[in-house]
PDB file of C-alpha atoms and ligand atoms in Angstrom:
ATOM      1  CA  MET A   1      84.287  99.289  75.143  1.00 94.00           C
ATOM      2  CA  LEU A   2      85.265 101.274  72.047  1.00 97.00           C
ATOM      3  CA  ASN A   3      88.356  99.998  70.245  1.00 98.00           C
ATOM      4  CA  ILE A   4      89.071 102.037  67.149  1.00 98.00           C
ATOM      5  CA  VAL A   5      91.753 101.623  64.501  1.00 98.00           C
ATOM      6  CA  LEU A   6      92.599 105.046  63.075  1.00 98.00           C
ATOM      7  CA  PHE A   7      94.125 104.418  59.684  1.00 98.00           C
ATOM      8  CA  GLY A   8      95.826 106.430  56.967  1.00 97.00           C
ATOM      9  CA  PRO A   9      99.148 107.265  55.348  1.00 97.00           C
ATOM     10  CA  PRO A  10     101.903 109.244  57.097  1.00 96.00           C
ATOM     11  CA  GLY A  11     100.734 112.840  57.422  1.00 95.00           C
ATOM     12  CA  ALA A  12      97.016 111.993  57.211  1.00 97.00           C
ATOM     13  CA  GLY A  13      96.307 113.595  60.584  1.00 96.00           C
ATOM     14  CA  LYS A  14      95.956 110.476  62.734  1.00 97.00           C
ATOM     15  CA  GLY A  15      97.804 111.998  65.705  1.00 94.00           C
ATOM     16  CA  THR A  16      95.762 115.210  65.647  1.00 96.00           C
ATOM     17  CA  GLN A  17      92.420 113.426  65.372  1.00 98.00           C
ATOM     18  CA  SER A  18      93.443 110.821  67.976  1.00 97.00           C
ATOM     19  CA  GLU A  19      93.784 113.611  70.531  1.00 97.00           C
ATOM     20  CA  ASN A  20      90.269 114.852  69.753  1.00 97.00           C
ATOM     21  CA  ILE A  21      88.782 111.353  69.898  1.00 98.00           C
ATOM     22  CA  ILE A  22      90.521 110.545  73.172  1.00 97.00           C
ATOM     23  CA  SER A  23      89.232 113.600  74.958  1.00 96.00           C
ATOM     24  CA  LYS A  24      85.653 113.177  73.723  1.00 97.00           C
ATOM     25  CA  TYR A  25      85.339 109.431  74.383  1.00 97.00           C
ATOM     26  CA  ASN A  26      87.897 109.083  77.180  1.00 97.00           C
ATOM     27  CA  LEU A  27      89.965 106.413  75.447  1.00 98.00           C
ATOM     28  CA  THR A  28      93.584 105.264  75.721  1.00 97.00           C
ATOM     29  CA  HIS A  29      95.921 106.346  72.919  1.00 97.00           C
ATOM     30  CA  LEU A  30      98.059 103.531  71.577  1.00 98.00           C
ATOM     31  CA  SER A  31     100.386 105.044  68.967  1.00 97.00           C
ATOM     32  CA  THR A  32     103.197 102.662  68.065  1.00 98.00           C
ATOM     33  CA  GLY A  33     105.183 105.565  66.533  1.00 96.00           C
ATOM     34  CA  ASP A  34     104.927 107.522  69.816  1.00 96.00           C
ATOM     35  CA  LEU A  35     105.841 104.428  71.853  1.00 97.00           C
ATOM     36  CA  PHE A  36     108.931 103.845  69.701  1.00 97.00           C
ATOM     37  CA  ARG A  37     109.936 107.526  69.965  1.00 95.00           C
ATOM     38  CA  LYS A  38     109.575 107.273  73.758  1.00 96.00           C
ATOM     39  CA  HIS A  39     111.860 104.213  73.841  1.00 95.00           C
ATOM     40  CA  LEU A  40     114.283 106.009  71.549  1.00 95.00           C
ATOM     41  CA  GLY A  41     114.356 109.042  73.851  1.00 95.00           C
ATOM     42  CA  GLU A  42     114.953 106.835  76.879  1.00 97.00           C
ATOM     43  CA  GLY A  43     117.669 104.890  75.059  1.00 96.00           C
ATOM     44  CA  THR A  44     116.150 101.455  75.786  1.00 96.00           C
ATOM     45  CA  GLU A  45     117.232  98.334  73.871  1.00 95.00           C
ATOM     46  CA  LEU A  46     113.889  98.383  72.057  1.00 95.00           C
ATOM     47  CA  GLY A  47     114.489 102.013  71.114  1.00 95.00           C
ATOM     48  CA  LYS A  48     117.942 101.227  69.739  1.00 96.00           C
ATOM     49  CA  LEU A  49     116.537  98.370  67.693  1.00 95.00           C
ATOM     50  CA  ALA A  50     113.660 100.459  66.322  1.00 96.00           C
ATOM     51  CA  ARG A  51     115.877 103.416  65.477  1.00 95.00           C
ATOM     52  CA  LYS A  52     117.584 101.897  62.466  1.00 93.00           C
ATOM     53  CA  TYR A  53     114.239 101.128  60.830  1.00 96.00           C
ATOM     54  CA  MET A  54     112.592 104.417  61.759  1.00 95.00           C
ATOM     55  CA  ASP A  55     115.535 106.488  60.546  1.00 91.00           C
ATOM     56  CA  GLU A  56     115.148 104.951  57.104  1.00 91.00           C
ATOM     57  CA  GLY A  57     111.349 105.167  57.048  1.00 93.00           C
ATOM     58  CA  ARG A  58     111.054 101.360  57.019  1.00 96.00           C
ATOM     59  CA  LEU A  59     108.782  99.256  59.217  1.00 97.00           C
ATOM     60  CA  VAL A  60     110.021  97.861  62.514  1.00 98.00           C
ATOM     61  CA  PRO A  61     109.679  94.023  62.382  1.00 98.00           C
ATOM     62  CA  ASP A  62     106.188  92.744  63.196  1.00 98.00           C
ATOM     63  CA  GLU A  63     107.140  90.620  66.218  1.00 96.00           C
ATOM     64  CA  VAL A  64     108.777  93.619  67.917  1.00 97.00           C
ATOM     65  CA  VAL A  65     105.740  95.840  67.337  1.00 98.00           C
ATOM     66  CA  ILE A  66     103.260  93.162  68.388  1.00 97.00           C
ATOM     67  CA  SER A  67     104.963  92.397  71.690  1.00 94.00           C
ATOM     68  CA  MET A  68     105.128  96.115  72.511  1.00 97.00           C
ATOM     69  CA  VAL A  69     101.373  96.453  71.839  1.00 97.00           C
ATOM     70  CA  ASP A  70     100.655  93.304  73.872  1.00 96.00           C
ATOM     71  CA  ASP A  71     102.518  94.878  76.833  1.00 95.00           C
ATOM     72  CA  LYS A  72     100.679  98.173  76.524  1.00 96.00           C
ATOM     73  CA  ILE A  73      97.257  96.474  76.476  1.00 95.00           C
ATOM     74  CA  ALA A  74      98.195  94.228  79.403  1.00 94.00           C
ATOM     75  CA  ASN A  75      99.367  97.259  81.402  1.00 95.00           C
ATOM     76  CA  THR A  76      96.173  99.258  80.801  1.00 95.00           C
ATOM     77  CA  PRO A  77      93.577  97.303  82.766  1.00 87.00           C
ATOM     78  CA  GLU A  78      90.968 100.036  83.355  1.00 91.00           C
ATOM     79  CA  THR A  79      90.000 101.815  80.153  1.00 95.00           C
ATOM     80  CA  ASN A  80      86.957 102.670  78.057  1.00 96.00           C
ATOM     81  CA  GLY A  81      88.892 101.427  75.049  1.00 97.00           C
ATOM     82  CA  PHE A  82      91.847 102.075  72.767  1.00 98.00           C
ATOM     83  CA  ILE A  83      92.615 104.227  69.763  1.00 98.00           C
ATOM     84  CA  PHE A  84      95.126 102.307  67.676  1.00 98.00           C
ATOM     85  CA  ASP A  85      97.163 104.908  65.770  1.00 98.00           C
ATOM     86  CA  GLY A  86      99.798 103.732  63.300  1.00 97.00           C
ATOM     87  CA  PHE A  87      98.993 100.108  64.131  1.00 98.00           C
ATOM     88  CA  PRO A  88      98.266  97.629  62.608  1.00 98.00           C
ATOM     89  CA  ARG A  89     100.523  98.516  59.688  1.00 98.00           C
ATOM     90  CA  THR A  90     100.739  95.072  58.071  1.00 98.00           C
ATOM     91  CA  VAL A  91      98.218  92.250  57.631  1.00 98.00           C
ATOM     92  CA  ALA A  92     100.300  90.113  60.029  1.00 98.00           C
ATOM     93  CA  GLN A  93      99.929  92.856  62.664  1.00 98.00           C
ATOM     94  CA  ALA A  94      96.162  92.997  62.040  1.00 98.00           C
ATOM     95  CA  GLU A  95      95.885  89.237  62.559  1.00 98.00           C
ATOM     96  CA  ALA A  96      97.980  89.477  65.720  1.00 98.00           C
ATOM     97  CA  LEU A  97      95.773  92.315  66.995  1.00 98.00           C
ATOM     98  CA  ASP A  98      92.677  90.142  66.514  1.00 97.00           C
ATOM     99  CA  ARG A  99      94.341  87.409  68.576  1.00 97.00           C
ATOM    100  CA  LEU A 100      95.289  89.938  71.281  1.00 96.00           C
ATOM    101  CA  MET A 101      91.714  91.222  71.351  1.00 95.00           C
ATOM    102  CA  GLU A 102      90.362  87.701  71.702  1.00 96.00           C
ATOM    103  CA  LYS A 103      92.818  86.958  74.515  1.00 93.00           C
ATOM    104  CA  ASN A 104      91.531  90.011  76.398  1.00 91.00           C
ATOM    105  CA  ASN A 105      87.867  89.326  75.576  1.00 93.00           C
ATOM    106  CA  ILE A 106      87.474  92.574  73.669  1.00 94.00           C
ATOM    107  CA  LYS A 107      86.736  93.476  70.035  1.00 96.00           C
ATOM    108  CA  ILE A 108      87.703  96.042  67.416  1.00 98.00           C
ATOM    109  CA  SER A 109      84.682  98.307  66.905  1.00 98.00           C
ATOM    110  CA  GLY A 110      85.858  99.521  63.509  1.00 98.00           C
ATOM    111  CA  MET A 111      88.522 101.125  61.375  1.00 98.00           C
ATOM    112  CA  ILE A 112      88.300 104.771  60.330  1.00 98.00           C
ATOM    113  CA  ALA A 113      90.534 105.640  57.386  1.00 98.00           C
ATOM    114  CA  LEU A 114      91.604 109.223  56.692  1.00 98.00           C
ATOM    115  CA  ASP A 115      91.861 109.783  52.956  1.00 98.00           C
ATOM    116  CA  VAL A 116      94.404 112.403  51.774  1.00 98.00           C
ATOM    117  CA  ALA A 117      96.009 112.810  48.326  1.00 97.00           C
ATOM    118  CA  GLU A 118      99.729 112.081  48.091  1.00 96.00           C
ATOM    119  CA  ASP A 119     100.874 115.605  47.130  1.00 96.00           C
ATOM    120  CA  ILE A 120      99.059 117.055  50.171  1.00 97.00           C
ATOM    121  CA  LEU A 121     100.615 114.418  52.448  1.00 97.00           C
ATOM    122  CA  LYS A 122     104.123 115.291  51.326  1.00 96.00           C
ATOM    123  CA  GLU A 123     103.482 118.982  51.846  1.00 96.00           C
ATOM    124  CA  ARG A 124     102.125 118.375  55.367  1.00 96.00           C
ATOM    125  CA  ILE A 125     105.053 116.141  56.337  1.00 96.00           C
ATOM    126  CA  ARG A 126     107.588 118.733  55.079  1.00 95.00           C
ATOM    127  CA  GLU A 127     105.807 121.422  57.098  1.00 95.00           C
ATOM    128  CA  ARG A 128     105.739 119.216  60.207  1.00 95.00           C
ATOM    129  CA  GLY A 129     109.448 118.509  59.727  1.00 95.00           C
ATOM    130  CA  LYS A 130     110.248 122.191  60.292  1.00 94.00           C
ATOM    131  CA  THR A 131     109.096 121.950  63.912  1.00 94.00           C
ATOM    132  CA  SER A 132     108.713 118.257  64.876  1.00 90.00           C
ATOM    133  CA  GLY A 133     112.419 117.507  65.132  1.00 90.00           C
ATOM    134  CA  ARG A 134     111.669 114.173  63.444  1.00 89.00           C
ATOM    135  CA  THR A 135     114.507 113.302  61.079  1.00 89.00           C
ATOM    136  CA  ASP A 136     112.123 111.103  59.071  1.00 92.00           C
ATOM    137  CA  ASP A 137     110.046 114.227  58.291  1.00 94.00           C
ATOM    138  CA  GLN A 138     112.994 116.213  56.943  1.00 93.00           C
ATOM    139  CA  ASP A 139     114.349 114.161  54.093  1.00 93.00           C
ATOM    140  CA  GLU A 140     112.593 113.745  50.733  1.00 94.00           C
ATOM    141  CA  SER A 141     113.800 110.191  50.174  1.00 95.00           C
ATOM    142  CA  LYS A 142     112.611 109.098  53.649  1.00 94.00           C
ATOM    143  CA  ILE A 143     109.213 110.678  53.021  1.00 95.00           C
ATOM    144  CA  GLU A 144     109.036 108.817  49.683  1.00 95.00           C
ATOM    145  CA  THR A 145     110.015 105.542  51.372  1.00 96.00           C
ATOM    146  CA  ARG A 146     107.315 105.901  54.045  1.00 96.00           C
ATOM    147  CA  ILE A 147     104.619 106.565  51.462  1.00 96.00           C
ATOM    148  CA  ARG A 148     105.791 103.645  49.327  1.00 97.00           C
ATOM    149  CA  VAL A 149     105.859 101.312  52.370  1.00 97.00           C
ATOM    150  CA  TYR A 150     102.343 102.502  53.209  1.00 97.00           C
ATOM    151  CA  LEU A 151     101.072 101.699  49.711  1.00 97.00           C
ATOM    152  CA  ASP A 152     102.819  98.299  49.514  1.00 97.00           C
ATOM    153  CA  GLU A 153     102.474  96.923  53.050  1.00 97.00           C
ATOM    154  CA  THR A 154      99.880  98.939  54.941  1.00 98.00           C
ATOM    155  CA  LEU A 155      97.076  99.529  52.432  1.00 97.00           C
ATOM    156  CA  PRO A 156      96.113  95.789  52.428  1.00 98.00           C
ATOM    157  CA  VAL A 157      95.173  96.226  56.113  1.00 98.00           C
ATOM    158  CA  ALA A 158      92.187  98.360  54.992  1.00 98.00           C
ATOM    159  CA  GLU A 159      90.924  95.429  52.942  1.00 98.00           C
ATOM    160  CA  TYR A 160      91.334  93.145  55.966  1.00 98.00           C
ATOM    161  CA  TYR A 161      88.837  95.284  57.929  1.00 98.00           C
ATOM    162  CA  GLU A 162      86.611  95.865  54.900  1.00 98.00           C
ATOM    163  CA  LYS A 163      86.102  92.098  54.639  1.00 98.00           C
ATOM    164  CA  GLN A 164      84.949  92.106  58.274  1.00 97.00           C
ATOM    165  CA  GLY A 165      82.478  94.937  57.523  1.00 97.00           C
ATOM    166  CA  LYS A 166      84.417  97.266  59.826  1.00 98.00           C
ATOM    167  CA  PHE A 167      85.824  99.826  57.393  1.00 98.00           C
ATOM    168  CA  THR A 168      84.790 103.479  56.928  1.00 98.00           C
ATOM    169  CA  LYS A 169      86.658 106.019  54.826  1.00 98.00           C
ATOM    170  CA  ILE A 170      86.559 109.731  55.653  1.00 98.00           C
ATOM    171  CA  ASN A 171      87.863 112.713  53.688  1.00 98.00           C
ATOM    172  CA  GLY A 172      91.002 113.810  55.577  1.00 98.00           C
ATOM    173  CA  VAL A 173      91.225 117.194  53.839  1.00 98.00           C
ATOM    174  CA  GLY A 174      89.350 120.104  55.424  1.00 97.00           C
ATOM    175  CA  THR A 175      89.311 121.788  58.805  1.00 98.00           C
ATOM    176  CA  ILE A 176      90.372 119.766  61.867  1.00 98.00           C
ATOM    177  CA  GLU A 177      86.927 120.399  63.403  1.00 98.00           C
ATOM    178  CA  GLY A 178      85.075 119.362  60.230  1.00 98.00           C
ATOM    179  CA  ILE A 179      87.016 116.113  59.913  1.00 98.00           C
ATOM    180  CA  PHE A 180      86.499 115.408  63.611  1.00 98.00           C
ATOM    181  CA  ALA A 181      82.740 115.935  63.202  1.00 98.00           C
ATOM    182  CA  ASP A 182      82.726 113.307  60.436  1.00 98.00           C
ATOM    183  CA  ILE A 183      84.690 110.917  62.673  1.00 98.00           C
ATOM    184  CA  THR A 184      82.284 111.312  65.595  1.00 98.00           C
ATOM    185  CA  LYS A 185      79.331 110.468  63.304  1.00 98.00           C
ATOM    186  CA  VAL A 186      80.994 107.132  62.563  1.00 98.00           C
ATOM    187  CA  ILE A 187      81.973 106.402  66.178  1.00 98.00           C
ATOM    188  CA  ASP A 188      78.504 107.243  67.457  1.00 98.00           C
ATOM    189  CA  GLN A 189      77.130 104.419  65.311  1.00 97.00           C
ATOM    190  CA  TYR A 190      79.425 101.739  66.759  1.00 96.00           C
TER     191      TYR A 190
HETATM  192  P1  ADP W   1     104.021 108.386  60.391  1.00 87.84           P
HETATM  193  O1  ADP W   1     102.759 107.613  60.245  1.00 87.84           O
HETATM  194  O2  ADP W   1     103.800 109.871  60.390  1.00 87.84           O
HETATM  195  O3  ADP W   1     105.088 107.978  59.436  1.00 87.84           O
HETATM  196  P2  ADP W   1     104.533 107.112  63.001  1.00 87.84           P
HETATM  197  O4  ADP W   1     104.835 107.953  64.173  1.00 87.84           O
HETATM  198  O5  ADP W   1     103.259 106.360  63.004  1.00 87.84           O
HETATM  199  O6  ADP W   1     104.653 108.128  61.786  1.00 87.84           O
HETATM  200  O7  ADP W   1     105.729 106.070  62.754  1.00 87.84           O
HETATM  201  C1  ADP W   1     107.074 106.456  62.645  1.00 87.84           C
HETATM  202  C2  ADP W   1     107.953 105.238  62.324  1.00 87.84           C
HETATM  203  O8  ADP W   1     107.859 104.279  63.406  1.00 87.84           O
HETATM  204  C3  ADP W   1     107.549 104.443  61.083  1.00 87.84           C
HETATM  205  O9  ADP W   1     108.094 104.986  59.898  1.00 87.84           O
HETATM  206  C4  ADP W   1     108.120 103.043  61.423  1.00 87.84           C
HETATM  207  O10 ADP W   1     109.507 102.992  61.220  1.00 87.84           O
HETATM  208  C5  ADP W   1     107.879 102.931  62.920  1.00 87.84           C
HETATM  209  N1  ADP W   1     106.565 102.299  63.211  1.00 87.84           N
HETATM  210  C6  ADP W   1     105.506 102.909  63.840  1.00 87.84           C
HETATM  211  N2  ADP W   1     104.477 102.052  63.950  1.00 87.84           N
HETATM  212  C7  ADP W   1     104.858 100.898  63.365  1.00 87.84           C
HETATM  213  C8  ADP W   1     104.217  99.647  63.139  1.00 87.84           C
HETATM  214  N3  ADP W   1     102.955  99.404  63.535  1.00 87.84           N
HETATM  215  N4  ADP W   1     104.924  98.670  62.494  1.00 87.84           N
HETATM  216  C9  ADP W   1     106.181  98.882  62.095  1.00 87.84           C
HETATM  217  N5  ADP W   1     106.846 100.034  62.268  1.00 87.84           N
HETATM  218  C10 ADP W   1     106.197 101.045  62.895  1.00 87.84           C
END
């Protein structure tokens, strides 16, 4: 089984590259952002709870995210593996994911981090905001908040995987195909 954590700041291209990885390796996409947006669209209690955090660009509380991921893994019995996209976003989530993996007798193969400079990220998010309909992509202060939250709370997750010898950084600036080629070189060595 391949279980890959795709890591990087907002706007790094995780969603785009996830799609490529999924079709090549036949994996299950587990994007916590997408799952929350689905709940939001369906107006579930979980969606209502997540909304107030998402609208401000802040993180949804760990226990809420973790139980949603636990459910998704439990409800996906037959798979070649998972792409974790936008999760884990805190060290507590990374520790919880390790426990979930252990419970299901599976392992994280590795983390692939997409590296993109901050000014490029902001430009990409603004561009995406013109068509994505995401309110968190359309407001400068929300974009700033998300990048700050990434630097403060999410970046330590990279170190967590580095300590386990599971971390690889890739240049996230270039053509989509070129970046994907670099990603496949890493995955093919797992
Ligand atoms: P992006 O990485 O482009 O900001 P995502 O779609 O991954 O977008 O996430 C959108 C929002 O959903 C985040 O700003 C946050 O509020 C919430 N969210 C997504 N994943 C998590 C997570 N693992 N932990 C906490 N909050 C999350």
